[in-house]
CSV table of C-alpha atoms in Angstrom, one decimal:
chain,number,residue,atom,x,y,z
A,96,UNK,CA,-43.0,-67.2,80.5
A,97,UNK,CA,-40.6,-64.3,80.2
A,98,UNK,CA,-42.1,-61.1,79.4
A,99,UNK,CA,-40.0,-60.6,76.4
A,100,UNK,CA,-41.0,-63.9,74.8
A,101,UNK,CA,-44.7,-63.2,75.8
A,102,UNK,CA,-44.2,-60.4,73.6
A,103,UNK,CA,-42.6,-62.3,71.0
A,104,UNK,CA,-45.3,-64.4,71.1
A,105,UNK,CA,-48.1,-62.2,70.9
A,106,UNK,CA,-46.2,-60.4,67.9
A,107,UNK,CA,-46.1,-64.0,66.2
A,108,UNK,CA,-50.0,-64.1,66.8
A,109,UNK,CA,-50.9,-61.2,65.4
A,110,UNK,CA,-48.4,-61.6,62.5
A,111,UNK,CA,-50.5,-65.1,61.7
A,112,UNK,CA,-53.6,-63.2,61.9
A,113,UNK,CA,-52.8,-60.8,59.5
A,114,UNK,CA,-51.3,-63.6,57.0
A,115,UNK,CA,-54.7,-65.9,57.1
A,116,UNK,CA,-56.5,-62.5,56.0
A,117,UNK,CA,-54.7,-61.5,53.4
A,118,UNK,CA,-54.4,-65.2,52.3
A,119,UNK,CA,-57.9,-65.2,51.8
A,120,UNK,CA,-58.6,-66.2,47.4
A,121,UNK,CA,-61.6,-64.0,47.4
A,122,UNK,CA,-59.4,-60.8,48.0
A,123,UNK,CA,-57.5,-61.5,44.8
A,124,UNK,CA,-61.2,-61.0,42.6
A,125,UNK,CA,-60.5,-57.5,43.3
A,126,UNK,CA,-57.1,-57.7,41.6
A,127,UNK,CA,-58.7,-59.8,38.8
A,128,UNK,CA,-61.5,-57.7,38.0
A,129,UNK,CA,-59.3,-54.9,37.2
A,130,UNK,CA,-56.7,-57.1,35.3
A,131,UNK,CA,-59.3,-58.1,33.1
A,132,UNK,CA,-60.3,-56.1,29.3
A,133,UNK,CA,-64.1,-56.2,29.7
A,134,UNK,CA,-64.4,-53.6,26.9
A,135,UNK,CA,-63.0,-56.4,24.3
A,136,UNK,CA,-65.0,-58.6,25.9
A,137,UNK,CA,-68.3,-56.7,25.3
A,138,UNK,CA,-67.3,-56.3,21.8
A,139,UNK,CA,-66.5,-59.9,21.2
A,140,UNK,CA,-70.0,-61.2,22.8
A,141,UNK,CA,-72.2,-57.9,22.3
A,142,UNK,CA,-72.0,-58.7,18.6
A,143,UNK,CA,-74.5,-61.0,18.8
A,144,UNK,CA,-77.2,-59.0,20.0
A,145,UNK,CA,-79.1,-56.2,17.8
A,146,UNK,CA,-81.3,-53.3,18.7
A,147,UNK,CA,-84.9,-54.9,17.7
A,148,UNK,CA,-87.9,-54.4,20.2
A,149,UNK,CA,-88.1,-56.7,23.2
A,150,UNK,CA,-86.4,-57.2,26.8
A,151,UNK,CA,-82.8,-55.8,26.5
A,152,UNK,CA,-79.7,-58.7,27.2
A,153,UNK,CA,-78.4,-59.0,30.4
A,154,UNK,CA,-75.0,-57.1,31.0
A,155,UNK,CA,-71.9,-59.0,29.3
A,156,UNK,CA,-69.9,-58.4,32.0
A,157,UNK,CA,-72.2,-60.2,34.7
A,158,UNK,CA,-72.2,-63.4,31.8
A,159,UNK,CA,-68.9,-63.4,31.0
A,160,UNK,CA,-68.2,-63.3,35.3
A,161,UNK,CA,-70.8,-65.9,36.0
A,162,UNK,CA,-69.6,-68.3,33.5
A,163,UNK,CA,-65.6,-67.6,34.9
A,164,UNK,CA,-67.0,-68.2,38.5
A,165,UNK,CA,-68.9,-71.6,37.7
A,166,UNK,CA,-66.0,-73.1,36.1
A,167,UNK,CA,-63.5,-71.6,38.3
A,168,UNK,CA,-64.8,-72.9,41.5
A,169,UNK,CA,-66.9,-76.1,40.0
A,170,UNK,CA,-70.1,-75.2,40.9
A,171,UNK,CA,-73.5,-76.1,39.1
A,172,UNK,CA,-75.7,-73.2,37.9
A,173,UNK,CA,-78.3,-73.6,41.8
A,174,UNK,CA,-74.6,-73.5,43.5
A,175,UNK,CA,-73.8,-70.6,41.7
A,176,UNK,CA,-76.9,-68.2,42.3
A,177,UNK,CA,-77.0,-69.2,45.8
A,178,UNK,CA,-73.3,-68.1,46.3
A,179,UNK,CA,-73.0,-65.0,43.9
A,180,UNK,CA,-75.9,-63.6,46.4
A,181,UNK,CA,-73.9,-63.9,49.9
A,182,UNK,CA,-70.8,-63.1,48.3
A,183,UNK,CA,-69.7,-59.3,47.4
A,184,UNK,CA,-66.3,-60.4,45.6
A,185,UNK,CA,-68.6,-62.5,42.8
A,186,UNK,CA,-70.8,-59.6,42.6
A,187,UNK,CA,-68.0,-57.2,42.0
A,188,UNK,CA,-66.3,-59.5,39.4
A,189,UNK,CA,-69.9,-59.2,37.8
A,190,UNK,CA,-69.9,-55.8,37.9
A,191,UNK,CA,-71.9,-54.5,40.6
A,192,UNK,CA,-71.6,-51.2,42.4
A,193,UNK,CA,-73.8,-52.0,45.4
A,194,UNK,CA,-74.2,-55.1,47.0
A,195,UNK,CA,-77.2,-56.9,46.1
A,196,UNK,CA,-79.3,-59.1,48.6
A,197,UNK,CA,-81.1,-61.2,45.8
A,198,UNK,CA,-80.8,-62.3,41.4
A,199,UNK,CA,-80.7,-59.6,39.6
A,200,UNK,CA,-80.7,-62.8,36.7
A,201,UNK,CA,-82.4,-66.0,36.0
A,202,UNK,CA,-81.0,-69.3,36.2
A,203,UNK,CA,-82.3,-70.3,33.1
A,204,UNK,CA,-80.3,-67.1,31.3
A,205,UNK,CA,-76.8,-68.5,32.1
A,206,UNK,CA,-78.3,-71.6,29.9
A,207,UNK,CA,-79.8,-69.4,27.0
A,208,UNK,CA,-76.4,-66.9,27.1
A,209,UNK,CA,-74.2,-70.0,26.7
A,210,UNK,CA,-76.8,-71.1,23.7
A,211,UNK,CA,-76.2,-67.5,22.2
A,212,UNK,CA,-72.3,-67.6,22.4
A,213,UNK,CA,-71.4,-70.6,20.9
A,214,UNK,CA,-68.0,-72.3,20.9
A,215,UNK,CA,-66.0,-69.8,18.8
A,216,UNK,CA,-66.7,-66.7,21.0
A,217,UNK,CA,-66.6,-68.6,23.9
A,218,UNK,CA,-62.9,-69.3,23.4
A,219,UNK,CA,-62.2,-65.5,23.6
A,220,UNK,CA,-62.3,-66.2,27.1
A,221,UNK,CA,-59.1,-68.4,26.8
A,222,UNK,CA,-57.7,-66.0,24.8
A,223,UNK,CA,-58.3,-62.6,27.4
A,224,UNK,CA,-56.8,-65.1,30.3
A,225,UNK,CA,-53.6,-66.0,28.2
A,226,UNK,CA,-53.4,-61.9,27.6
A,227,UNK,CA,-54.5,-61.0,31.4
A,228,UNK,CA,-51.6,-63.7,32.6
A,229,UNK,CA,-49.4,-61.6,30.3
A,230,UNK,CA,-50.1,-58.1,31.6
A,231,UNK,CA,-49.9,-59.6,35.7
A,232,UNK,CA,-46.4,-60.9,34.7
A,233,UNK,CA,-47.6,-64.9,35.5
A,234,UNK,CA,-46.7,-65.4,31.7
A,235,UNK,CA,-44.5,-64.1,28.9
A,236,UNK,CA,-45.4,-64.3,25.1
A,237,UNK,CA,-42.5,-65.7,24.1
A,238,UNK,CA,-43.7,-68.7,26.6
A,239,UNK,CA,-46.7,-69.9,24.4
A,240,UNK,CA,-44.7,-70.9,21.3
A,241,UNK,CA,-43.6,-73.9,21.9
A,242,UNK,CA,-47.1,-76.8,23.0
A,243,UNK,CA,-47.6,-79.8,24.1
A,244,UNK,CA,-50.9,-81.4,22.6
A,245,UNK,CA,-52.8,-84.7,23.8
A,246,UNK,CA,-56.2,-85.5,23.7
A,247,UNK,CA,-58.9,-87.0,26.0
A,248,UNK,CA,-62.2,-87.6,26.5
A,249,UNK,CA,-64.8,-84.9,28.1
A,250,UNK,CA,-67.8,-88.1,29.3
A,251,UNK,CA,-71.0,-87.3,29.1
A,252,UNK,CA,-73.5,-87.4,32.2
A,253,UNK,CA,-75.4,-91.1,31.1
A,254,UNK,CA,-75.2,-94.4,32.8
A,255,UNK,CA,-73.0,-97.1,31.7
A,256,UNK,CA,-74.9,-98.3,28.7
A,257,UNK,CA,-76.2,-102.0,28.4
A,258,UNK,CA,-78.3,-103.1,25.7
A,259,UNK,CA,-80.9,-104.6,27.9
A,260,UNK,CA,-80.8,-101.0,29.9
A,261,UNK,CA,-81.3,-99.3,26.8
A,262,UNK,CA,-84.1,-101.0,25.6
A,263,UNK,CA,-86.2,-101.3,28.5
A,264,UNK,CA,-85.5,-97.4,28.5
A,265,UNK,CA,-86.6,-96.8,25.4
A,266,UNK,CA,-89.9,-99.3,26.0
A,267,UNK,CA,-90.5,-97.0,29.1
A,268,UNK,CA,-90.3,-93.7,27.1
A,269,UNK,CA,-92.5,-94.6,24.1
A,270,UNK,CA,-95.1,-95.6,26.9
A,271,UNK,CA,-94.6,-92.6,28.8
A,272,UNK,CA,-95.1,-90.6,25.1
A,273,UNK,CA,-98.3,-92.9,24.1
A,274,UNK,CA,-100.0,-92.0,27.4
A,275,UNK,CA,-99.8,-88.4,27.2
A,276,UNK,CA,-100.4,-88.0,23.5
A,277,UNK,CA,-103.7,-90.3,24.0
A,278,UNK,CA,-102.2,-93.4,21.8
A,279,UNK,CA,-104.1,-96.5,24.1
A,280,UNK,CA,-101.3,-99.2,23.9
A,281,UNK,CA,-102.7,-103.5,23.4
A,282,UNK,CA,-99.9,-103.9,26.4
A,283,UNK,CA,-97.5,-101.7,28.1
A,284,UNK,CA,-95.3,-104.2,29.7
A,285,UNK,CA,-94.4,-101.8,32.3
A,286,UNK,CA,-94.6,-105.0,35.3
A,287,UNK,CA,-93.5,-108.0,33.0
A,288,UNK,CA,-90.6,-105.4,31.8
A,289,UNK,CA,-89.0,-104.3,35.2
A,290,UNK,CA,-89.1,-107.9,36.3
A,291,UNK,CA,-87.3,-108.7,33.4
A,292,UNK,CA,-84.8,-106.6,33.4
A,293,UNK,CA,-84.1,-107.4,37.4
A,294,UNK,CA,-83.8,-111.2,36.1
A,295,UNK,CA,-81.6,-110.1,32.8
A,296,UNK,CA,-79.1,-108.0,36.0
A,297,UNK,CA,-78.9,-110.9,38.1
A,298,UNK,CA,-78.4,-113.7,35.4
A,299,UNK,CA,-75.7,-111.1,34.3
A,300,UNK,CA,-73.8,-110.9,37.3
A,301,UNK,CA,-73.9,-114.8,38.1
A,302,UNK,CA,-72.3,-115.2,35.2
A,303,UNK,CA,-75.3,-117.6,33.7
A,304,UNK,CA,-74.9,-115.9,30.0
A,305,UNK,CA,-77.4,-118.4,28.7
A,306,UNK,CA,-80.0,-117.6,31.1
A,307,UNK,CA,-78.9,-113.9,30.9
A,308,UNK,CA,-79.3,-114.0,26.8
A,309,UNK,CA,-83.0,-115.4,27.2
A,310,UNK,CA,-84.4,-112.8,29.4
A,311,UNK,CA,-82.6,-110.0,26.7
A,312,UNK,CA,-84.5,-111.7,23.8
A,313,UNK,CA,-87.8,-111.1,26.2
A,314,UNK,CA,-86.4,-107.6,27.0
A,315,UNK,CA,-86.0,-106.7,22.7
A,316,UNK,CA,-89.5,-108.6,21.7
A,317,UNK,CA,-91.5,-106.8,24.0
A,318,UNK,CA,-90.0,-103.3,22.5
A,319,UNK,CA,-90.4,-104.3,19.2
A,320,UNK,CA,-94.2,-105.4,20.2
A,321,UNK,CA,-94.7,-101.8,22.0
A,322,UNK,CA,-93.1,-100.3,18.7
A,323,UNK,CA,-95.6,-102.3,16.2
A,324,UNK,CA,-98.4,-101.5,17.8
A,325,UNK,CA,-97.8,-97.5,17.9
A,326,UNK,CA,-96.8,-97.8,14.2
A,327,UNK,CA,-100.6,-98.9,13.6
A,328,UNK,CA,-102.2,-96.7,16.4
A,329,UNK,CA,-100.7,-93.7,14.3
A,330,UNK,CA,-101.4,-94.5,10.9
A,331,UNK,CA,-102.3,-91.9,8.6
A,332,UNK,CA,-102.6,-89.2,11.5
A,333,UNK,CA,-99.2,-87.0,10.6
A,334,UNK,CA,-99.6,-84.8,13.5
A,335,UNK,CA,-98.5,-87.8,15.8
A,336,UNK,CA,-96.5,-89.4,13.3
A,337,UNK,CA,-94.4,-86.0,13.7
A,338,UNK,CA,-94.1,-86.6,18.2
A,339,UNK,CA,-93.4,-90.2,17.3
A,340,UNK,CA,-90.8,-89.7,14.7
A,341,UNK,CA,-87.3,-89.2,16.4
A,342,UNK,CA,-88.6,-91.8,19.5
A,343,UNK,CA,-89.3,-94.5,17.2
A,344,UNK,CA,-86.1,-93.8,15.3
A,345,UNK,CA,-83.9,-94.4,18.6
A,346,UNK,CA,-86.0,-97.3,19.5
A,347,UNK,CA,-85.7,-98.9,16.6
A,348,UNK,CA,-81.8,-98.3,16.7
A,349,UNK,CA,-81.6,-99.2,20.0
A,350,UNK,CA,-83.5,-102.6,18.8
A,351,UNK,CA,-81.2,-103.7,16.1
A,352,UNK,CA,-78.2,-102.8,17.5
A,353,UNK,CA,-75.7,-105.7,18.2
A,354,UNK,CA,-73.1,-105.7,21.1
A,355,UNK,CA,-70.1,-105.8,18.5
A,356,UNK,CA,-71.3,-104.4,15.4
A,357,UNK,CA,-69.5,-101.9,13.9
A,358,UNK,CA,-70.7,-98.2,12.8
A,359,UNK,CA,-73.0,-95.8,14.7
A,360,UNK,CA,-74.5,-96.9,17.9
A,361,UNK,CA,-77.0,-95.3,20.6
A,362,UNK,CA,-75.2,-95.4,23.8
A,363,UNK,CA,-77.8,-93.0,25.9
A,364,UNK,CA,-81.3,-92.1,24.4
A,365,UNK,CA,-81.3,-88.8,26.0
A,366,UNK,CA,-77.8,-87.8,24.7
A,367,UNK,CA,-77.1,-89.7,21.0
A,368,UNK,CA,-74.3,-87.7,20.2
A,369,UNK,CA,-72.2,-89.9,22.6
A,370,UNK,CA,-70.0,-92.1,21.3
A,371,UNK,CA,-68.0,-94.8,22.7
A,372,UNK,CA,-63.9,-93.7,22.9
A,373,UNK,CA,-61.3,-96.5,23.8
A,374,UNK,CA,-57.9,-94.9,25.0
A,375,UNK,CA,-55.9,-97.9,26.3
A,376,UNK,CA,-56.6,-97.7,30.4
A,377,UNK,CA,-56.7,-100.3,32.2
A,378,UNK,CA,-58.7,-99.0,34.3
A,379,UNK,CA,-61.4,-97.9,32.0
A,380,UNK,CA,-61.7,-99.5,28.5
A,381,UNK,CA,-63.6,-97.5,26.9
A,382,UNK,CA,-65.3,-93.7,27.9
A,383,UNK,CA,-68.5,-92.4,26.4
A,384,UNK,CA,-68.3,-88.6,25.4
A,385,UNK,CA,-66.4,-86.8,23.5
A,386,UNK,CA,-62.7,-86.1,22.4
A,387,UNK,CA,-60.8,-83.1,23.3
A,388,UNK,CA,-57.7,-81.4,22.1
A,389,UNK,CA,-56.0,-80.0,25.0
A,390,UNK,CA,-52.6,-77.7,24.3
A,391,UNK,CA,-50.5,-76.4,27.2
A,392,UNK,CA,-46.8,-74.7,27.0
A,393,UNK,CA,-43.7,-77.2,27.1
A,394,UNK,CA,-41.8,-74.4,29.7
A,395,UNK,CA,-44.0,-73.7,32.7
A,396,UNK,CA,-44.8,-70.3,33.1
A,397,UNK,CA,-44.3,-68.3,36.5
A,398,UNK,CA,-48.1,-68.4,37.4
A,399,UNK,CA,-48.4,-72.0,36.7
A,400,UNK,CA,-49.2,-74.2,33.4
A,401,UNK,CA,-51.7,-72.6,31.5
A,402,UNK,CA,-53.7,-73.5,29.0
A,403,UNK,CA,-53.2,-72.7,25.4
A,404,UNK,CA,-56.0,-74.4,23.8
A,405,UNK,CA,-58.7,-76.6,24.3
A,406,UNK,CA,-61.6,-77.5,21.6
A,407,UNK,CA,-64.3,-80.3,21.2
A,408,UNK,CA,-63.6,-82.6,18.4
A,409,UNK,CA,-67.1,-84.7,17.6
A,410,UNK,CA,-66.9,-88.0,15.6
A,411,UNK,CA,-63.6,-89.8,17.7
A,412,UNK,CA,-61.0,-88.8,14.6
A,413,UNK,CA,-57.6,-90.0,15.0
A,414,UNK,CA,-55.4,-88.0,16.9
A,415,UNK,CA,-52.5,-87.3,14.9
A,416,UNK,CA,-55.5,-86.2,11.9
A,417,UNK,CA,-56.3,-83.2,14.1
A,418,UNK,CA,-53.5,-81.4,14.0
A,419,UNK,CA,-54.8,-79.7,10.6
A,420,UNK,CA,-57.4,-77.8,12.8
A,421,UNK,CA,-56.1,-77.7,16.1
A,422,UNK,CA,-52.2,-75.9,14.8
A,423,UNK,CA,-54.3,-72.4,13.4
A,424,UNK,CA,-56.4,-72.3,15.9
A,425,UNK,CA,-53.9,-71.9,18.8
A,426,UNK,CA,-52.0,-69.7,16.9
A,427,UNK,CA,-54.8,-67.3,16.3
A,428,UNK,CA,-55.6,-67.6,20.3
A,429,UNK,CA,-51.9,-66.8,21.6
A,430,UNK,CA,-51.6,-64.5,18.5
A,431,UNK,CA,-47.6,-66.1,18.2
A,432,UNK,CA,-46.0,-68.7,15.5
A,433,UNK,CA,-45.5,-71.6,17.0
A,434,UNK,CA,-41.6,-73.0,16.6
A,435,UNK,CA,-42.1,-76.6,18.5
A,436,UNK,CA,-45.0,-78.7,18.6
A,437,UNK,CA,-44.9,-82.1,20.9
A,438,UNK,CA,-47.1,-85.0,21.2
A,439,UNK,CA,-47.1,-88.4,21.9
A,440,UNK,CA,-47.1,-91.7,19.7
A,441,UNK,CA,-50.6,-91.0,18.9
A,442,UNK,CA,-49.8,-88.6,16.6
A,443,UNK,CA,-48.0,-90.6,14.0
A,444,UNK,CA,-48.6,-90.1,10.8
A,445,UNK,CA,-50.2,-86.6,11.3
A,446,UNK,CA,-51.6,-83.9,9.0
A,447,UNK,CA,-50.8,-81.0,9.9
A,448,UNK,CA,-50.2,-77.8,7.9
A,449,UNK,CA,-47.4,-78.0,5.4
A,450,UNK,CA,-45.5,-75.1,7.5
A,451,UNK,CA,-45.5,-77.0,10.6
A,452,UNK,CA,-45.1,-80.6,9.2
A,453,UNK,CA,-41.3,-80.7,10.3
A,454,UNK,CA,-41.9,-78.5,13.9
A,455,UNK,CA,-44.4,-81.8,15.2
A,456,UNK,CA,-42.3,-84.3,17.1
A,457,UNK,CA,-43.5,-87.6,18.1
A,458,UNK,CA,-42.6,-89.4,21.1
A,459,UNK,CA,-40.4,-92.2,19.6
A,460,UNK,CA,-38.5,-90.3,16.8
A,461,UNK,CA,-35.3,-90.4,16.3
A,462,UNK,CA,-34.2,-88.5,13.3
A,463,UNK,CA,-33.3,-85.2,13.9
A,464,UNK,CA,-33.9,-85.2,17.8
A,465,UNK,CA,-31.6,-82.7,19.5
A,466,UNK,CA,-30.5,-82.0,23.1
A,467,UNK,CA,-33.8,-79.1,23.1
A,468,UNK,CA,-36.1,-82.1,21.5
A,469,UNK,CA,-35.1,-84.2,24.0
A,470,UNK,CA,-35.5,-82.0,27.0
A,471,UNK,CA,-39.1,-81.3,25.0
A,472,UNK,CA,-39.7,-84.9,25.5
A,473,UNK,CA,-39.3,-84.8,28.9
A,474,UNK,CA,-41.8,-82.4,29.2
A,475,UNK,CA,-44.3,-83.9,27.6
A,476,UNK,CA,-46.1,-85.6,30.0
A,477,UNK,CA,-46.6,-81.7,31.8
A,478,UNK,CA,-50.2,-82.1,30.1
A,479,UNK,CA,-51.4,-85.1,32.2
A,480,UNK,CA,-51.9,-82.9,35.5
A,481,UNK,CA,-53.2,-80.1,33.2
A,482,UNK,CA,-56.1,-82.6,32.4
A,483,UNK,CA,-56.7,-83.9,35.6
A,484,UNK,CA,-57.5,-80.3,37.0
A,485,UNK,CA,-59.2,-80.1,33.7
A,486,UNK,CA,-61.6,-83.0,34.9
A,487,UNK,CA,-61.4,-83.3,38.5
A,488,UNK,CA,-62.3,-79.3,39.4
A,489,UNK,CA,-63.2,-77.5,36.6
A,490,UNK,CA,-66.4,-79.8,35.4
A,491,UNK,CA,-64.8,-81.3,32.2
A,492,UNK,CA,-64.9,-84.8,34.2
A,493,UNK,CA,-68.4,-85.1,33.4
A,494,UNK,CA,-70.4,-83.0,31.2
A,495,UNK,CA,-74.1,-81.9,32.1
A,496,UNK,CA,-74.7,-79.5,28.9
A,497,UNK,CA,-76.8,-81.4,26.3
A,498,UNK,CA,-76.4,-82.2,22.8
A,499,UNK,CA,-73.4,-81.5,20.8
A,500,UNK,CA,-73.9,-77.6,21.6
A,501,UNK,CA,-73.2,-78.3,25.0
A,502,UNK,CA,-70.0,-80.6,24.6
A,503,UNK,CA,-67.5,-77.8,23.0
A,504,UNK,CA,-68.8,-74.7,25.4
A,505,UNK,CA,-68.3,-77.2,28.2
A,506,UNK,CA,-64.4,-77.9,27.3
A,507,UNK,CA,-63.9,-74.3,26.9
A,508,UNK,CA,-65.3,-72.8,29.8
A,509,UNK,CA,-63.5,-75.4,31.5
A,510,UNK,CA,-60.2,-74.5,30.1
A,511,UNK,CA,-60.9,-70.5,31.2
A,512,UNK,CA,-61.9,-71.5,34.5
A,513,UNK,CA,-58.2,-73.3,35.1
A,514,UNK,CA,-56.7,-70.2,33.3
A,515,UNK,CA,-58.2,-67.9,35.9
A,516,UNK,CA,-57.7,-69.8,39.1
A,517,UNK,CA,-54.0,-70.3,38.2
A,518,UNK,CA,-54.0,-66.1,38.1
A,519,UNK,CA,-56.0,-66.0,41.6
A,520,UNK,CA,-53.2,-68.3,43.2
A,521,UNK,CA,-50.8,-66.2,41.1
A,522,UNK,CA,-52.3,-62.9,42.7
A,523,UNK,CA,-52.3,-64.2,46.1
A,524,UNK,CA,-49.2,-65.7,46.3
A,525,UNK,CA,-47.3,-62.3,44.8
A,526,UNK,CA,-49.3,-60.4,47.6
A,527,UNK,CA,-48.4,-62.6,50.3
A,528,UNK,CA,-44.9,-61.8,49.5
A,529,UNK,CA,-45.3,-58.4,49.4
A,530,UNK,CA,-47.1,-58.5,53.0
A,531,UNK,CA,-44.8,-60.9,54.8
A,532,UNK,CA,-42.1,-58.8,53.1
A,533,UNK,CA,-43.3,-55.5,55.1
A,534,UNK,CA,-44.6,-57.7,58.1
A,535,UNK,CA,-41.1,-59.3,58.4
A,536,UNK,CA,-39.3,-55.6,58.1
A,537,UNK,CA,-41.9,-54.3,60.8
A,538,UNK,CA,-41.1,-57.4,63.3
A,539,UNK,CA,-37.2,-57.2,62.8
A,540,UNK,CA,-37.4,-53.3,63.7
A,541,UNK,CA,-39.4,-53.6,66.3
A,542,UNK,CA,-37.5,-56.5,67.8
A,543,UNK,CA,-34.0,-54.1,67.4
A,544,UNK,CA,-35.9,-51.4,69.3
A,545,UNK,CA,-36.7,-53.9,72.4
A,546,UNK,CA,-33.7,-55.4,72.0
């Protein structure tokens, strides 16, 4: 090799180097950290707490950057605490001064602080990452008034229900109850039970539906029997009858529940709340969770598609009927009017506010559809890969939270999470420029001096 293109080459190594370093995500948390208001952050959340005697809260700032972290990089709350304690960029997003070789938290406080916080100041963290998008230049306000809406469904963390599943669950669980309460059960089936179940699975998957139906009606008579016979063991002893109350209510749901029958239906006896959501796949019938209302601009901003809005809507309504509480709501979190408002055919017939009846379009419409509409339409399907994210890497695919108080702050932590990786990427990409920019200039002056 020449000596001049050994130099070259060693130049070209050393200019790789440099660019996986300053490529590295974890550099732009420094960036972040300062782009972010904390001070309206600690006024929005420190309104919960009050000055009464007893341990004093946690910062907000190292709650407010936990919960970012977790959803940014999908990570459970174990996942979290172990990284957070070998890594100095999470604990100066937190807040930290000094680098701190173990908790200063408890795993169990990132569960309580979500508790505290609720949905509705929750979603000020969708709100400060639309404004800190704003103030990096990765979004402009005018961007924001014109959404895309679609829903979908956030599905809980339960097996796929069956009804002989669920009943030999709920046998097992009133047994499990009766033997630490001290209720002595005539039978417990727990032997005969299992080995019916096993026979119910197979019949089921040879196809022998007769055979299959038989070992379900022994499956359902030996709950009801199990459920009879703690009805009398608890007679007239209300302190029991209070422990038995909501597990005899599910089992007896779960008992007289049909496979088609219409109205409200146990699907998981450790989350009720779920219900059973059909969205036309192909690939999967029907989901168990809950919907969501998911709102993203129809322009793509320069940092990326953001979202606008996300929020939890219990009970499966109809999607064009929640428009009358999704419309306000996003325009009190991008703090704009919105002029254009585009959904798909799911939204016929829709309800939405009187001053936004005729800014909703419809996929399908055809009155009063201009050249803008149309490219609008276009556009529409920009929320599909704004879900999938949603889903596949910010934990919306499959929610862990329980109850219903779980299902919303999961959705919107989710939706903050995406916000503020789109503004890493956005960070890191605008510093690489810069640097390659002044790398580039250093090479090609160098090179005119050899040359």
């Amino acid at each position: 090799m020449r000596p001049k293109a050994r130099r070259e080459s060693g130049q070209n190594d050393l200019f790789k180097a440099r660019l996986d370093q300053i490529v590295d995500p974890d550099h732009a948390l420094v960036r972040l950290s300062g782009s972010i208001d904390w001070r309206f952050l600690e006024d929005r959340f420190g309104a919960v707490y009050d000055d009464d005697p007893g341990r004093p809260p946690l910062p907000t700032r190292l709650m407010v950057g936990l919960a970012i972290l977790k959803h940014m990089h999908d990570l459970s709350d174990e996942g979290l605490c172990e990284r957070w304690v070998e890594n100095p960029y999470y604990q100066l997003l937190c807040g930290e001064e000094f680098f701190q070789h173990r908790l200063v938290f408890d795993r169990s406080s990132l569960t309580r602080w979500r508790q505290r916080m609720g949905e509705d100041r929750l979603a000020v963290l969708v709100q400060e990452s639309l404004s800190a998008a704003v103030r990096l230049g990765a979004a402009k306000p005018t961007d924001f008034t014109q959404v895309i809406v679609d829903t979908t469904v956030q599905e809980k963390a339960i097996a796929f229900p069956t009804d002989a599943r669920l009943m030999h669950r709920a046998r097992e669980r009133l047994v499990r109850l009766a033997k630490a309460t001290g209720v002595e059960l005539r039978q417990s089936y727990v032997r005969v039970g299992k080995i019916a179940l096993i026979r119910h699975q197979r019949y089921a998957h040879a196809k022998h539906f007769n055979r299959a139906n038989r070992a379900l009606r022994t499956i359902r008579t030996m709950l009801g029997r199990v459920i009879r016979d703690i009805g009398r063991k608890i007679a007239d002893r209300p302190q029991l009858e209070d422990v038995f109350a909501l597990p005899l209510s599910l089992a007896r749901q779960v008992r007289e529940q049909r496979q088609r029958q219409r109205g409200k239906k146990i699907y998981s006896l450790h989350a009720p709340e779920v219900e059973c959501i059909g969205k036309g796949k192909a690939h999967k019938p029907y989901e168990f969770g809950v919907k969501v209302s998911v709102a993203t601009p129809v322009d793509r901003c320069k940092g990326g598609q953001f979202v606008a809005h996300v929020k939890a809507l219990p009970g499966n309504p109809y999607d064009g009927h929640t428009l009358a509480t999704v419309i306000p709501e996003i325009e009190a979190s991008v703090g704009a009017c919105l002029t254009r408002i585009v959904a798909d055919a799911g939204y016929r017939g829709h309800n939405a506010p009187k001053d936004k009846i005729f800014k909703v379009y419809v996929a399908g419409q055809k009155r009063g559809v201009t050249a803008a509409i149309k490219r609008a339409f276009r556009r529409r399907s920009a929320v599909e890969p704004v879900i999938g994210h949603l889903k596949n890497e910010h934990r919306m695919n499959r929610n862990h939270l329980a109850g219903t108080r779980g299902d919303a702050p999961n959705a919107v932590l989710a939706a903050a999470g995406y916000n503020f990786r789109l503004l890493i990427l956005w960070l890191t990409t605008l510093f690489v420029r810069i640097c390659c920019a002044f790398l580039f200039a250093g090479a090609w002056s160098s090179r005119q001096q050899t040359s």
